[in-house]
mmCIF file of C-alpha atoms in Angstrom:
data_model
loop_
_atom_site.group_PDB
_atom_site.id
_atom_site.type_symbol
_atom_site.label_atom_id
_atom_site.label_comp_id
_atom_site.label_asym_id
_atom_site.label_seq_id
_atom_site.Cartn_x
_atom_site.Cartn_y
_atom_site.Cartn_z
ATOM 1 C CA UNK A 17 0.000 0.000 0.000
ATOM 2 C CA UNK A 18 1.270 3.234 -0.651
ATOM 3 C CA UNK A 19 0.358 6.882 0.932
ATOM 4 C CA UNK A 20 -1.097 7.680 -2.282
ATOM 5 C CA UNK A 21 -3.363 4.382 -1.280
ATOM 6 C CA UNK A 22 -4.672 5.867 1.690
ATOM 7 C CA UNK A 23 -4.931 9.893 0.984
ATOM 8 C CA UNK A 24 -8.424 11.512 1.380
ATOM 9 C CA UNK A 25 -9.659 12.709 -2.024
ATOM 10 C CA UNK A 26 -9.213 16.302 -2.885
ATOM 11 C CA UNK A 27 -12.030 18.052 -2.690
ATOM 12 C CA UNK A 28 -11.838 21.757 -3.641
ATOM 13 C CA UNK A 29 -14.493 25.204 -3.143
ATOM 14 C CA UNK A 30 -13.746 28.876 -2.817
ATOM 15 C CA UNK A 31 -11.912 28.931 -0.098
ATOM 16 C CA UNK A 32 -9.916 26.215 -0.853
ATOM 17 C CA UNK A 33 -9.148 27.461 -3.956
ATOM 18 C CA UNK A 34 -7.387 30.771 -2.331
ATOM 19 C CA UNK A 35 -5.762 28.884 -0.424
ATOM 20 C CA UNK A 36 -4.373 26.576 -2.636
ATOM 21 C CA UNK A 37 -3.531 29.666 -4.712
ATOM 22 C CA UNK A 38 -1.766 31.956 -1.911
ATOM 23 C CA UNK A 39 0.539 28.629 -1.188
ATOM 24 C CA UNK A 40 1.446 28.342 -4.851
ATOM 25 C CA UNK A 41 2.266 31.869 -5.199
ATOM 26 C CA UNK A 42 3.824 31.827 -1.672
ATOM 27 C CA UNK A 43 6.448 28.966 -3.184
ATOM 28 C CA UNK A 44 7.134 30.018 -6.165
ATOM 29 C CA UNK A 45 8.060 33.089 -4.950
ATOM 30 C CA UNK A 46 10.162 31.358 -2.619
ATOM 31 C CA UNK A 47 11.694 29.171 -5.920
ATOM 32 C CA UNK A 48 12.364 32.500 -7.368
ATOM 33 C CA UNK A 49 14.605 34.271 -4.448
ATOM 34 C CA UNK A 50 16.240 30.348 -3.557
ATOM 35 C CA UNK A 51 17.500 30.709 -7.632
ATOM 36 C CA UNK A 52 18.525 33.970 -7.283
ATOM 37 C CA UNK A 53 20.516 33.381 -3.810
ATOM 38 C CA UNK A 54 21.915 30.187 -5.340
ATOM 39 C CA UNK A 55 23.336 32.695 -8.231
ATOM 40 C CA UNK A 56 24.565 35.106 -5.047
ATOM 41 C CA UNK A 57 26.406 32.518 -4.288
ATOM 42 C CA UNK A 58 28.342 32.154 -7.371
ATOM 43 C CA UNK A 59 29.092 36.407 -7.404
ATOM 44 C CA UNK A 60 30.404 36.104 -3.877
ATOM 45 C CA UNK A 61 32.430 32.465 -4.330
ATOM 46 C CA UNK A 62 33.582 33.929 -7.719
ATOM 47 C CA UNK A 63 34.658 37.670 -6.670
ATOM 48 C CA UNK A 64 32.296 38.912 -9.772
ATOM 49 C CA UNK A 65 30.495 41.886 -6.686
ATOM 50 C CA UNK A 66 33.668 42.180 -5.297
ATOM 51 C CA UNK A 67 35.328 43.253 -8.710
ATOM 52 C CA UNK A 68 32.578 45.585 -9.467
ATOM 53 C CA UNK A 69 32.820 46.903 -6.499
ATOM 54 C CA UNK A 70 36.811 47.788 -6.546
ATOM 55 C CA UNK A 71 37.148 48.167 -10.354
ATOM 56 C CA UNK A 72 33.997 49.756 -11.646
ATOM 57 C CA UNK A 73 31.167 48.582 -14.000
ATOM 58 C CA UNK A 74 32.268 46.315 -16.236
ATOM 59 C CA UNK A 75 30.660 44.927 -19.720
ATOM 60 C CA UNK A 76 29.961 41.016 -19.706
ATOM 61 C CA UNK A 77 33.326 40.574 -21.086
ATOM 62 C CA UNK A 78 35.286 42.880 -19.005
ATOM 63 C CA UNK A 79 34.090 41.212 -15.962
ATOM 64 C CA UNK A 80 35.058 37.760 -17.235
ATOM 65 C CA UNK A 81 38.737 38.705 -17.876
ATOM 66 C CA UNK A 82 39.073 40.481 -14.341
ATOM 67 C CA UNK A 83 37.123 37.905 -12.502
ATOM 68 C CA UNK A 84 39.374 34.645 -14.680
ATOM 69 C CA UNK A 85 35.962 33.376 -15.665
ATOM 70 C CA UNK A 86 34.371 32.432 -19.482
ATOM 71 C CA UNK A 87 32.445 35.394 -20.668
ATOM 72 C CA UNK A 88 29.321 33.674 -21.593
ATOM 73 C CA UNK A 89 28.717 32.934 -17.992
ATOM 74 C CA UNK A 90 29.819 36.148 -17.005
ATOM 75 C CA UNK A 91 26.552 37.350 -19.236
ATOM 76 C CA UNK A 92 24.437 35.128 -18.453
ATOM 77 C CA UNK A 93 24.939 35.956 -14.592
ATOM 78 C CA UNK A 94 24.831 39.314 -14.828
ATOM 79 C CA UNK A 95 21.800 39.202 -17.317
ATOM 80 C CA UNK A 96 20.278 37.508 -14.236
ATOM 81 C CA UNK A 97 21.586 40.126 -11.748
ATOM 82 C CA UNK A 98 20.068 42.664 -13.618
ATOM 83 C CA UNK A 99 16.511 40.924 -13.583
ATOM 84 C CA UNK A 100 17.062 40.179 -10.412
ATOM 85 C CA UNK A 101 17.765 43.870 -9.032
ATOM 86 C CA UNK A 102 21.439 43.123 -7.501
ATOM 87 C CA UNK A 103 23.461 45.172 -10.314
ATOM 88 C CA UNK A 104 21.750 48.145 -12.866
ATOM 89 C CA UNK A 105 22.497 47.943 -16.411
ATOM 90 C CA UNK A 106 23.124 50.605 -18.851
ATOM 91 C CA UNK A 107 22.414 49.666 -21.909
ATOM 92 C CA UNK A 108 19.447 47.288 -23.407
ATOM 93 C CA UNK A 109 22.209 44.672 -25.422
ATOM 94 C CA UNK A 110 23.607 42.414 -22.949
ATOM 95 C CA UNK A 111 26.769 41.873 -24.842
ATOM 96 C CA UNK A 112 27.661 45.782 -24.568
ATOM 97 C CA UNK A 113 25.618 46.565 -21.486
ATOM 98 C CA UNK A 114 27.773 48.271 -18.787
ATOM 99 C CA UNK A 115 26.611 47.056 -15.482
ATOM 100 C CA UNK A 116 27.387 48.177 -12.118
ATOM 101 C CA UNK A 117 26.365 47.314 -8.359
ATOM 102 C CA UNK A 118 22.716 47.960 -7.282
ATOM 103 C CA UNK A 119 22.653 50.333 -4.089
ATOM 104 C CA UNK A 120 23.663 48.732 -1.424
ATOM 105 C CA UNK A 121 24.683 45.979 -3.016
ATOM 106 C CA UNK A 122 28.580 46.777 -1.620
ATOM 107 C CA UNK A 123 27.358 46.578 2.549
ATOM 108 C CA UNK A 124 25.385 43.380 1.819
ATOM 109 C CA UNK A 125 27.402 41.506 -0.803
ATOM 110 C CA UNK A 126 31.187 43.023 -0.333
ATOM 111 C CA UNK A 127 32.041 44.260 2.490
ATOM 112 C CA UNK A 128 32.411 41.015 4.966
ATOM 113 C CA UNK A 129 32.169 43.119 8.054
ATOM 114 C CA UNK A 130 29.460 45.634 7.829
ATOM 115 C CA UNK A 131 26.314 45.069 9.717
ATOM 116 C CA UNK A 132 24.073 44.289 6.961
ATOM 117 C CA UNK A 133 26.743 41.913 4.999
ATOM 118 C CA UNK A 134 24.350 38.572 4.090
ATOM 119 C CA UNK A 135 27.282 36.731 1.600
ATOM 120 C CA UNK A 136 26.808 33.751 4.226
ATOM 121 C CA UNK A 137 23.618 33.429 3.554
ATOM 122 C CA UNK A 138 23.924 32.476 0.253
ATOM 123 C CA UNK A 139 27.124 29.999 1.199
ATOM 124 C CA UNK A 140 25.248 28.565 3.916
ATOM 125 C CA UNK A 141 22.505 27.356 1.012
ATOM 126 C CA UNK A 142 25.146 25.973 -0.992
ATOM 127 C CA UNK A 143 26.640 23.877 1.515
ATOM 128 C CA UNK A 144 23.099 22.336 2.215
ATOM 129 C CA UNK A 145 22.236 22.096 -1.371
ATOM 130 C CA UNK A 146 25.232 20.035 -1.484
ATOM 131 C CA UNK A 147 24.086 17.522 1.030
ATOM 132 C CA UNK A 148 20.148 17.165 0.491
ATOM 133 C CA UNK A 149 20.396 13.596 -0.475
ATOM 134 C CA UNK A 150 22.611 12.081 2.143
ATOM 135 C CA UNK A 151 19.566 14.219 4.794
ATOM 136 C CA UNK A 152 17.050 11.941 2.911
ATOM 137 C CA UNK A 153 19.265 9.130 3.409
ATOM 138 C CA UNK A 154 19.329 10.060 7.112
ATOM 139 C CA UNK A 155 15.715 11.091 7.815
ATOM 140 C CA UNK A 156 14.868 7.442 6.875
ATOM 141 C CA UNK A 157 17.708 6.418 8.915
ATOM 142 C CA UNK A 158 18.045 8.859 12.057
ATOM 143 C CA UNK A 159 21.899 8.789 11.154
ATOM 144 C CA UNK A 160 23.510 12.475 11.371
ATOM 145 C CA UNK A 161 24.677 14.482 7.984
ATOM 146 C CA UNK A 162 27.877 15.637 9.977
ATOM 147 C CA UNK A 163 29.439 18.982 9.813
ATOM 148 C CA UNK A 164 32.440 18.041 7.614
ATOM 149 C CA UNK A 165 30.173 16.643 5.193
ATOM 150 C CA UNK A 166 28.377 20.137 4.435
ATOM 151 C CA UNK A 167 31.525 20.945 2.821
ATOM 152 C CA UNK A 168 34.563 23.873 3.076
ATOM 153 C CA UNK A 169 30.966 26.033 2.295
ATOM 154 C CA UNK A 170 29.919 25.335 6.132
ATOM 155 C CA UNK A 171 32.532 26.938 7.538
ATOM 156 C CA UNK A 172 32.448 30.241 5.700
ATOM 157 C CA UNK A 173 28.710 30.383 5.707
ATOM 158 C CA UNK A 174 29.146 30.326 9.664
ATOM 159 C CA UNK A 175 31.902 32.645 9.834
ATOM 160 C CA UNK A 176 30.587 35.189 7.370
ATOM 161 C CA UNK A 177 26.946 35.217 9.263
ATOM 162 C CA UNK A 178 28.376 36.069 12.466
ATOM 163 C CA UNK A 179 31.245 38.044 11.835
ATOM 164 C CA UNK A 180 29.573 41.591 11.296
ATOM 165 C CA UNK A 181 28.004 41.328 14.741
ATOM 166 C CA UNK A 182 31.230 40.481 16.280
ATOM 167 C CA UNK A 183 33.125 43.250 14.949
ATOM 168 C CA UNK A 184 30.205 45.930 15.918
ATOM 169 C CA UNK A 185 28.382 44.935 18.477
ATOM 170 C CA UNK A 186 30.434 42.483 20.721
ATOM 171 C CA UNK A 187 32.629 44.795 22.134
ATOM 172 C CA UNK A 188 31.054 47.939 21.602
ATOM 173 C CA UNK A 189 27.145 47.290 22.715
ATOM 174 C CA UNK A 190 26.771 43.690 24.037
ATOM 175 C CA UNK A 191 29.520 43.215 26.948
ATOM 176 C CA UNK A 192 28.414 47.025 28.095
ATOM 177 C CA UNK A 193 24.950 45.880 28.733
ATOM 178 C CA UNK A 194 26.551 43.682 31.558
ATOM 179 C CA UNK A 195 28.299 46.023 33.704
ATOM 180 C CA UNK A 196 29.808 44.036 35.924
ATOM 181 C CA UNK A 197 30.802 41.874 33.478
ATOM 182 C CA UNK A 198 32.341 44.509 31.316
ATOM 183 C CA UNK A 199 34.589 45.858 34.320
ATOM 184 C CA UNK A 200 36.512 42.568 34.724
ATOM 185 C CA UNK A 201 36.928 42.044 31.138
ATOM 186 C CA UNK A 202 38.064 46.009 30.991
ATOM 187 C CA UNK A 203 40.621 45.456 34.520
ATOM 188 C CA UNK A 204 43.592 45.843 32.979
ATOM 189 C CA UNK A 205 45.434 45.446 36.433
ATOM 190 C CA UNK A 206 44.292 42.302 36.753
ATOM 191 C CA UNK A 207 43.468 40.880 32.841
ATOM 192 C CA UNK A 208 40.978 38.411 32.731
ATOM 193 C CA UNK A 209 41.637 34.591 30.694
ATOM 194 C CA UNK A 210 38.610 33.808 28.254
ATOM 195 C CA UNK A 211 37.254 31.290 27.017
ATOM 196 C CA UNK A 212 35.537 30.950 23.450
ATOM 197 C CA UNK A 213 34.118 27.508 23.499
ATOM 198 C CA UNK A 214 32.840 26.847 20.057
ATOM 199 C CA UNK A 215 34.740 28.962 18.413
ATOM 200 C CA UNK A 216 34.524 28.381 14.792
ATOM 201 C CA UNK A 217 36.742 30.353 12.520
ATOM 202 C CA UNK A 218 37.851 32.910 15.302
ATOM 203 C CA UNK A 219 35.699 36.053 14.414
ATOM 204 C CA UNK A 220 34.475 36.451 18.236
ATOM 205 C CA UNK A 221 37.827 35.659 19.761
ATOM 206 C CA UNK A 222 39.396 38.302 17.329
ATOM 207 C CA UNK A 223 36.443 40.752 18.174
ATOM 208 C CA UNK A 224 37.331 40.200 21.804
ATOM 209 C CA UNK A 225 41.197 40.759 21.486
ATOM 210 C CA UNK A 226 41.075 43.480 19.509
ATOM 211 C CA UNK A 227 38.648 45.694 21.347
ATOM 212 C CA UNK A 228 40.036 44.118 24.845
ATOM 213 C CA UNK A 229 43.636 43.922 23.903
ATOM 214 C CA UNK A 230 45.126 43.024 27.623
ATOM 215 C CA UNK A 231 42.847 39.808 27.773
ATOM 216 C CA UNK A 232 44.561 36.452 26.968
ATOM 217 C CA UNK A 233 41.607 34.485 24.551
ATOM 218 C CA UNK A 234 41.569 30.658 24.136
ATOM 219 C CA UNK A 235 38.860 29.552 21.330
ATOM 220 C CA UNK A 236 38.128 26.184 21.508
ATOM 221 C CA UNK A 237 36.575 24.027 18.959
ATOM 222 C CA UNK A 238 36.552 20.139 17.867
ATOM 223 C CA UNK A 239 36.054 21.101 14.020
ATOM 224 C CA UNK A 240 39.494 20.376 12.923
ATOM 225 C CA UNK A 241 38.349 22.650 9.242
ATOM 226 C CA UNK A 242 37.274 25.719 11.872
ATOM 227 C CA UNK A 243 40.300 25.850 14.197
ATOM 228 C CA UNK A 244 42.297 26.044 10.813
ATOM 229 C CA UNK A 245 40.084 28.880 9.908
ATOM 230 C CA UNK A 246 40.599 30.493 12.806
ATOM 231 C CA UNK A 247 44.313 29.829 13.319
ATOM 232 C CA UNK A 248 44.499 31.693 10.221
ATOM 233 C CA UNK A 249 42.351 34.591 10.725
ATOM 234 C CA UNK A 250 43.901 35.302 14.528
ATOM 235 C CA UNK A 251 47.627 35.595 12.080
ATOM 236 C CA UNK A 252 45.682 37.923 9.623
ATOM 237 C CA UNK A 253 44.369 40.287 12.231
ATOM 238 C CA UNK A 254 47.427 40.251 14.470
ATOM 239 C CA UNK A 255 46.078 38.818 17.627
ATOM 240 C CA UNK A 256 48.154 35.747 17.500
ATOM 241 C CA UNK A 257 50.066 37.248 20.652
ATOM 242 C CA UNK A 258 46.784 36.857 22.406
ATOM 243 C CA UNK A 259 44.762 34.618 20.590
ATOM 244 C CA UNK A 260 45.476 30.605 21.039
ATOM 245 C CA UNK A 261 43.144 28.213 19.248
ATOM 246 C CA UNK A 262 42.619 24.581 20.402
ATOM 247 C CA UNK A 263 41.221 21.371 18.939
ATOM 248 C CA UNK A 264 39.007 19.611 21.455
ATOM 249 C CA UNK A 265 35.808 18.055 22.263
ATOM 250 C CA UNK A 266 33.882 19.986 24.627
ATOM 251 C CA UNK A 267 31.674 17.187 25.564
ATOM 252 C CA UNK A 268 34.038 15.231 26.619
ATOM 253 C CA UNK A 269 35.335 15.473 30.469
ATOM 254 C CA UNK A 270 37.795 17.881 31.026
ATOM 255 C CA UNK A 271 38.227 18.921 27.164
ATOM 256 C CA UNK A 272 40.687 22.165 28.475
ATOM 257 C CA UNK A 273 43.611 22.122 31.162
ATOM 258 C CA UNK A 274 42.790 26.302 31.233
ATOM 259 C CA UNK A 275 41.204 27.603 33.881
ATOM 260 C CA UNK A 276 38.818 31.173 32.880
ATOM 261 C CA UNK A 277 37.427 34.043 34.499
ATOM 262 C CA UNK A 278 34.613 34.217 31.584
ATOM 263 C CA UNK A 279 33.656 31.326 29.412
ATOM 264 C CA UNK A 280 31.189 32.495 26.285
ATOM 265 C CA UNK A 281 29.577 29.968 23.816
ATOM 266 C CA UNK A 282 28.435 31.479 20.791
ATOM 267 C CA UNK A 283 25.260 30.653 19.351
ATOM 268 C CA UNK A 284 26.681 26.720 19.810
ATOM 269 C CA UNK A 285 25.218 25.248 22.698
ATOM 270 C CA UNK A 286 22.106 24.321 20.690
ATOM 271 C CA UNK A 287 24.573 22.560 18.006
ATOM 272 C CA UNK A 288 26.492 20.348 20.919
ATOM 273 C CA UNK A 289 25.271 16.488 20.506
ATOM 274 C CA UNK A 290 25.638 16.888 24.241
ATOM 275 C CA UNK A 291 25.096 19.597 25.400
ATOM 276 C CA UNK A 292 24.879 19.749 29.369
ATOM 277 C CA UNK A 293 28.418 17.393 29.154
ATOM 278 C CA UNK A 294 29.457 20.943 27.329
ATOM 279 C CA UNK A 295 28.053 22.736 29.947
ATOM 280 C CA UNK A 296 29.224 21.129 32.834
ATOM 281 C CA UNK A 297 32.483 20.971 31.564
ATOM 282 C CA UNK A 298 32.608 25.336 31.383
ATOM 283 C CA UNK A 299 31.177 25.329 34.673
ATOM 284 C CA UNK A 300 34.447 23.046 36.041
ATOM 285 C CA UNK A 301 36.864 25.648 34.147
ATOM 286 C CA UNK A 302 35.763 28.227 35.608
ATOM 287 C CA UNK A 303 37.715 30.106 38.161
ATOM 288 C CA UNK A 304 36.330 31.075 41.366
ATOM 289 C CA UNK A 305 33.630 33.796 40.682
ATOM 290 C CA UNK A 306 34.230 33.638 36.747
ATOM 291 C CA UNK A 307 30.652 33.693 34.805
ATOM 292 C CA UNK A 308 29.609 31.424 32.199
ATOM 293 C CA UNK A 309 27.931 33.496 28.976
ATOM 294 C CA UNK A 310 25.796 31.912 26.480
ATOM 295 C CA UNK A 311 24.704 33.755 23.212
ATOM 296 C CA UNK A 312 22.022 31.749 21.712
ATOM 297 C CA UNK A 313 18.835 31.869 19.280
ATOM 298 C CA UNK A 314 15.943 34.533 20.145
ATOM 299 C CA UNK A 315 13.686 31.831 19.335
ATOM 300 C CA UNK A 316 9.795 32.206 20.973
ATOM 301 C CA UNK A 317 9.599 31.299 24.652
ATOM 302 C CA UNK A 318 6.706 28.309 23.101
ATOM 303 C CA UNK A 319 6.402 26.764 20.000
ATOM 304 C CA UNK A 320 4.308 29.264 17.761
ATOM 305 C CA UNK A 321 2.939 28.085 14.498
ATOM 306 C CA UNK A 322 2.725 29.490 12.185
ATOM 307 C CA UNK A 323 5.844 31.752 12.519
ATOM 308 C CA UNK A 324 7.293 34.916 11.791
ATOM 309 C CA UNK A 325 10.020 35.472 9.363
ATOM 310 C CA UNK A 326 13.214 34.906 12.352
ATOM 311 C CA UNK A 327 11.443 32.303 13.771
ATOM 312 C CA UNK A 328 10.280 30.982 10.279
ATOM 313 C CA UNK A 329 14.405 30.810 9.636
ATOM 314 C CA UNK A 330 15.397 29.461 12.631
ATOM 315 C CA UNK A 331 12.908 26.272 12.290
ATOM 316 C CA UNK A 332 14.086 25.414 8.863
ATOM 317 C CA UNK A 333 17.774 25.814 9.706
ATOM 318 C CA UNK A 334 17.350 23.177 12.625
ATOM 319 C CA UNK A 335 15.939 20.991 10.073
ATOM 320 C CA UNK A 336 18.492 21.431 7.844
ATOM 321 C CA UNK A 337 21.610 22.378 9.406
ATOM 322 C CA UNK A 338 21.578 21.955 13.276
ATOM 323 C CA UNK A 339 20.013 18.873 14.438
ATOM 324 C CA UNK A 340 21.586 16.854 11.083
ATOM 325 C CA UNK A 341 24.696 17.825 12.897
ATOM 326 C CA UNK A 342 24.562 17.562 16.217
ATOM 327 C CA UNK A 343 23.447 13.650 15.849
ATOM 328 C CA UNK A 344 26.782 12.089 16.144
ATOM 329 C CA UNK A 345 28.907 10.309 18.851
ATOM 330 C CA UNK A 346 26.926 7.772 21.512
ATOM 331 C CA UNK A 347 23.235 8.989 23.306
ATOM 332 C CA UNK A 348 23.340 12.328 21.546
ATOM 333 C CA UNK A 349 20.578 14.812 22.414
ATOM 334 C CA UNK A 350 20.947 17.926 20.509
ATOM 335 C CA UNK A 351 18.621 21.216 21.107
ATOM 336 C CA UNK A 352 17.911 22.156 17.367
ATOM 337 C CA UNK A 353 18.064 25.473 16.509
ATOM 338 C CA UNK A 354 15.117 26.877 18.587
ATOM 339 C CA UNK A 355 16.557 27.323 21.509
ATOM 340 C CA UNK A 356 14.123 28.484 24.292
ATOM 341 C CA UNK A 357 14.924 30.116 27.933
ATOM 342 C CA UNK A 358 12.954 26.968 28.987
ATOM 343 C CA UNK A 359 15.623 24.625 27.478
ATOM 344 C CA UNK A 360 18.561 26.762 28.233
ATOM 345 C CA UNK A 361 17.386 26.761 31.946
ATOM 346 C CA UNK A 362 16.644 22.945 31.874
ATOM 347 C CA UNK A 363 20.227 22.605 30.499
ATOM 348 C CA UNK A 364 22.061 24.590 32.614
ATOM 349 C CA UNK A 365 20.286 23.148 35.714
ATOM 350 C CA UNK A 366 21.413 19.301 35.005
ATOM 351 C CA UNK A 367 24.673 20.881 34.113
ATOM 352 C CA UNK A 368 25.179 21.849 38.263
ATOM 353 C CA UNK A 369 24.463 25.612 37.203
ATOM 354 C CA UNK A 370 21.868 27.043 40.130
ATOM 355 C CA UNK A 371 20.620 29.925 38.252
ATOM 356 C CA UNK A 372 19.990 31.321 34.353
ATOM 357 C CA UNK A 373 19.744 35.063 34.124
ATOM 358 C CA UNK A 374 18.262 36.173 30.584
ATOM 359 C CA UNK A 375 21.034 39.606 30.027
ATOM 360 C CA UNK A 376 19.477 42.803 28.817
ATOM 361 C CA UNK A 377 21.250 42.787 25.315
ATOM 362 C CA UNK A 378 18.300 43.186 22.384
ATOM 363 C CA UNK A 379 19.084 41.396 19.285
ATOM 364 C CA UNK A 380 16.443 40.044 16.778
ATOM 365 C CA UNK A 381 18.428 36.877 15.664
ATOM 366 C CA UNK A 382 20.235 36.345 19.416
ATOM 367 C CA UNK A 383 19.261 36.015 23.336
ATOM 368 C CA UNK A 384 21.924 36.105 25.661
ATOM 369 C CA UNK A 385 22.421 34.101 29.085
ATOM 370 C CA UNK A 386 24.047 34.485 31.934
ATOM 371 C CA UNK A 387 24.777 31.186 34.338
ATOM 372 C CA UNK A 388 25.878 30.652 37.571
ATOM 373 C CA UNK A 389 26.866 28.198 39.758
#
C-alpha cells in the first residue's frame, strides 16, 4: 500500500481554492529568491560583486577577464543580476551593457564586516544544497549528515553570518549591557583569561582581542576545518600574541587544562550532541567567581505556528543544518536550533548551574544568558 493508497480525495471550493492559490504563489516566490541566492552565491564564491565593487562597472566581457571566468557565464549571470535587481544595467544589449552594483549591493554583498553583509547566507545554502540527499538518506535512517560533510561552504557560511556582529556589536554594545561583566573584562590590572568555546573560525575571539587587547583568549573548537580557519584569521588580524586556538571536544570530560574568568559559547550550545556534558564541563573551568555566557537563538519562549520570518528561519535551519549535525557520537541529544529560555534553563540546571539570568542585550536573531553556579 502506498500513501497515495490511503490519501483523502481532494475536494476543492472557494476557499480552498485561495488557499491553494496563496501557497502556490507563496512557493514560487520562494523558488524565485532560492534561484537567485543560489546565483549570489556564485558572485560572492567567484569575486564577480567584489570586482565591481573595486574596479567599476564592467561589460559582460570585461568582468570575465578580471574575474578569470568564461564570458558567456559572465553574461548570463549578470543578465540575471540585472533581472534580479542586484546590479543596474546601462544599456538594453547584454553583450555591450555596462553594469554596475545595485545600491547597497557593496554593505550586503562586499564588504564582509558591515552590519548588513548577508554573503553567508547564500554559502550557507550551498553547503546544504550540497548535502540534500545524504539528509534523505538520514531522515529514513536517524543517522547524522555531519558537519564536515556540508563541505569547506559550512565553515564560511558560519563565519561570514556572524562576523559583522562580532566586529560591531560584541565589544562595543553587548559586553556594556553587563556592567559588571564589562569591568573585569576592561581590569587591565588584573586581565581576565577567556574562554571561546565553540569557536569556529575565530571572528568572536578576534572581536574580543582586539577591542580588549590586555585579555589572553583561548577559542576552543573540535572542528578540525574551523580551528584552521581560525588559526588563520587570529595571524591575519594580528592577535596571535593573544589569541590561542585549540582542537578539542567539549563534551568530553575535562576537554581544556585552562582555567577562565569568563567562558562564552556562541550561538553553539544548541549545536552540541551533548550539550549539558558541554556545559558542565565550562562550569568546572571556571575560576572562582568567573561567569559562564551563552549567546544563543531569540527563538519564541513556546512553540508558535505558524511563525514569523526569524522564527520561520530558525525552524528550517534546525531541520536542515543543526540537528543533522549535532546527531553524532553515543546517546546524543541535541537542542535544534530553537533554543528556548525553557531549554537553556533545563540545560544549565542538570549541568550543576543554580541559576539562568536572561542579560538585557536586544538582538532580533540572538538572546543572551548568563549562568551561575
Amino acid at each position: 500500500m502506498t500513501l497515495t493508497d490511503t490519501a483523502p480525495e481532494i475536494t476543492t471550493d472557494a476557499a480552498a481554492d485561495d488557499a491553494v492559490e496563496e501557497l502556490s504563489g507563496r512557493l514560487f516566490l520562494a523558488g524565485v529568491e532560492a534561484f537567485e541566492l543560489c546565483a549570489v552565491h556564485l558572485g560572492v564564491r567567484l569575486g564577480l560583486y567584489r570586482s565591481l565593487h573595486a574596479d567599476g562597472p564592467a561589460t559582460a566581457g570585461e568582468l570575465a577577464a578580471r574575474a578569470g571566468i568564461a564570458e558567456r557565464y559572465a553574461r548570463e549571470w549578470l543578465q540575471a543580476q540585472a533581472v534580479a535587481g542586484f546590479v543596474t544595467a546601462e544599456g538594453t544589449d547584454v553583450v555591450t551593457a555596462r553594469f554596475a552594483l545595485a545600491a547597497g549591493a557593496a554593505q550586503v554583498l562586499v564588504d564582509r564586516t558591515h552590519p548588513a553583509y548577508l554573503g553567508g547566507l547564500a554559502e550557507a545554502l550551498a553547503a546544504v544544497g550540497g548535502v540534500l540527499p545524504r539528509l534523505a538518506q538520514a531522515y529514513r535512517t536517524g543517522e547524522p549528515v555531519t558537519y564536515p560533510e556540508y563541505g569547506p561552504d559550512a565553515v564560511s557560511a558560519q563565519a561570514a553570518l556572524n562576523r559583522p556582529a562580532y566586529a560591531n556589536s560584541l565589544v562595543q554594545d553587548w559586553l556594556p549591557a553587563v556592567p559588571d561583566l564589562y569591568a573585569r573584562l576592561s581590569d587591565t590590572d588584573n586581565p581576565a583569561t577567556v574562554g571561546d568555546f565553540g569557536c569556529g573560525a575565530g571572528w568572536a575571539s578576534i572581536a574580543l582581542a582586539a577591542g580588549l587587547p590586555h585579555l589572553r583568549v583561548v577559542g576552543v573548537d573540535n572542528d578540525e576545518a574551523s580551528v584552521a580557519a581560525a588559526r588563520g584569521n587570529v595571524l591575519e588580524q594580528g592577535v596571535a600574541d593573544r589569541v590561542r586556538v585549540e582542537v578539542a571536544d567539549l563534551c568530553a570530560p575535562d576537554p581544556v587544562a585552562d582555567r577562565f574568568d569568563v567562558i562564552f559559547f556562541f550561538e553553539c550550545v544548541h549545536d552540541f550532541p551533548r550539550p549539558v556534558q558541554a556545559l558542565r564541563a565550562a562550569a568546572g573551568a571556571l575560576r572562582e567567581g568567573g561567569s559562564v555566557v551563552v549567546m544563543d537563538e531569540n527563538a519564541q519562549e513556546t512553540f508558535t505556528a505558524p511563525g514569523e520570518p526569524v522564527e520561520r528561519f530558525l525552524a528550517s535551519a534546525s531541520a536542515l543544518w543543526c540537528l543533522p549535525q549535532g546527531l553524532v557520537g553515543d546517546n546524543p541529544e541535541p537542542v535544534g536550533t530553537l533554543m528556548r529560555p525553557s531549554t537553556m534553563r533545563s540545560l544549565a540546571g542538570q549541568a550543576g548551574f543554580s541559576s539562568v539570568e536572561v542579560l538585557p542585550i536586544e538582538h532580533p536573531f540572538f538572546r543572551f544568558y548568563r549562568l551561575a553556579r
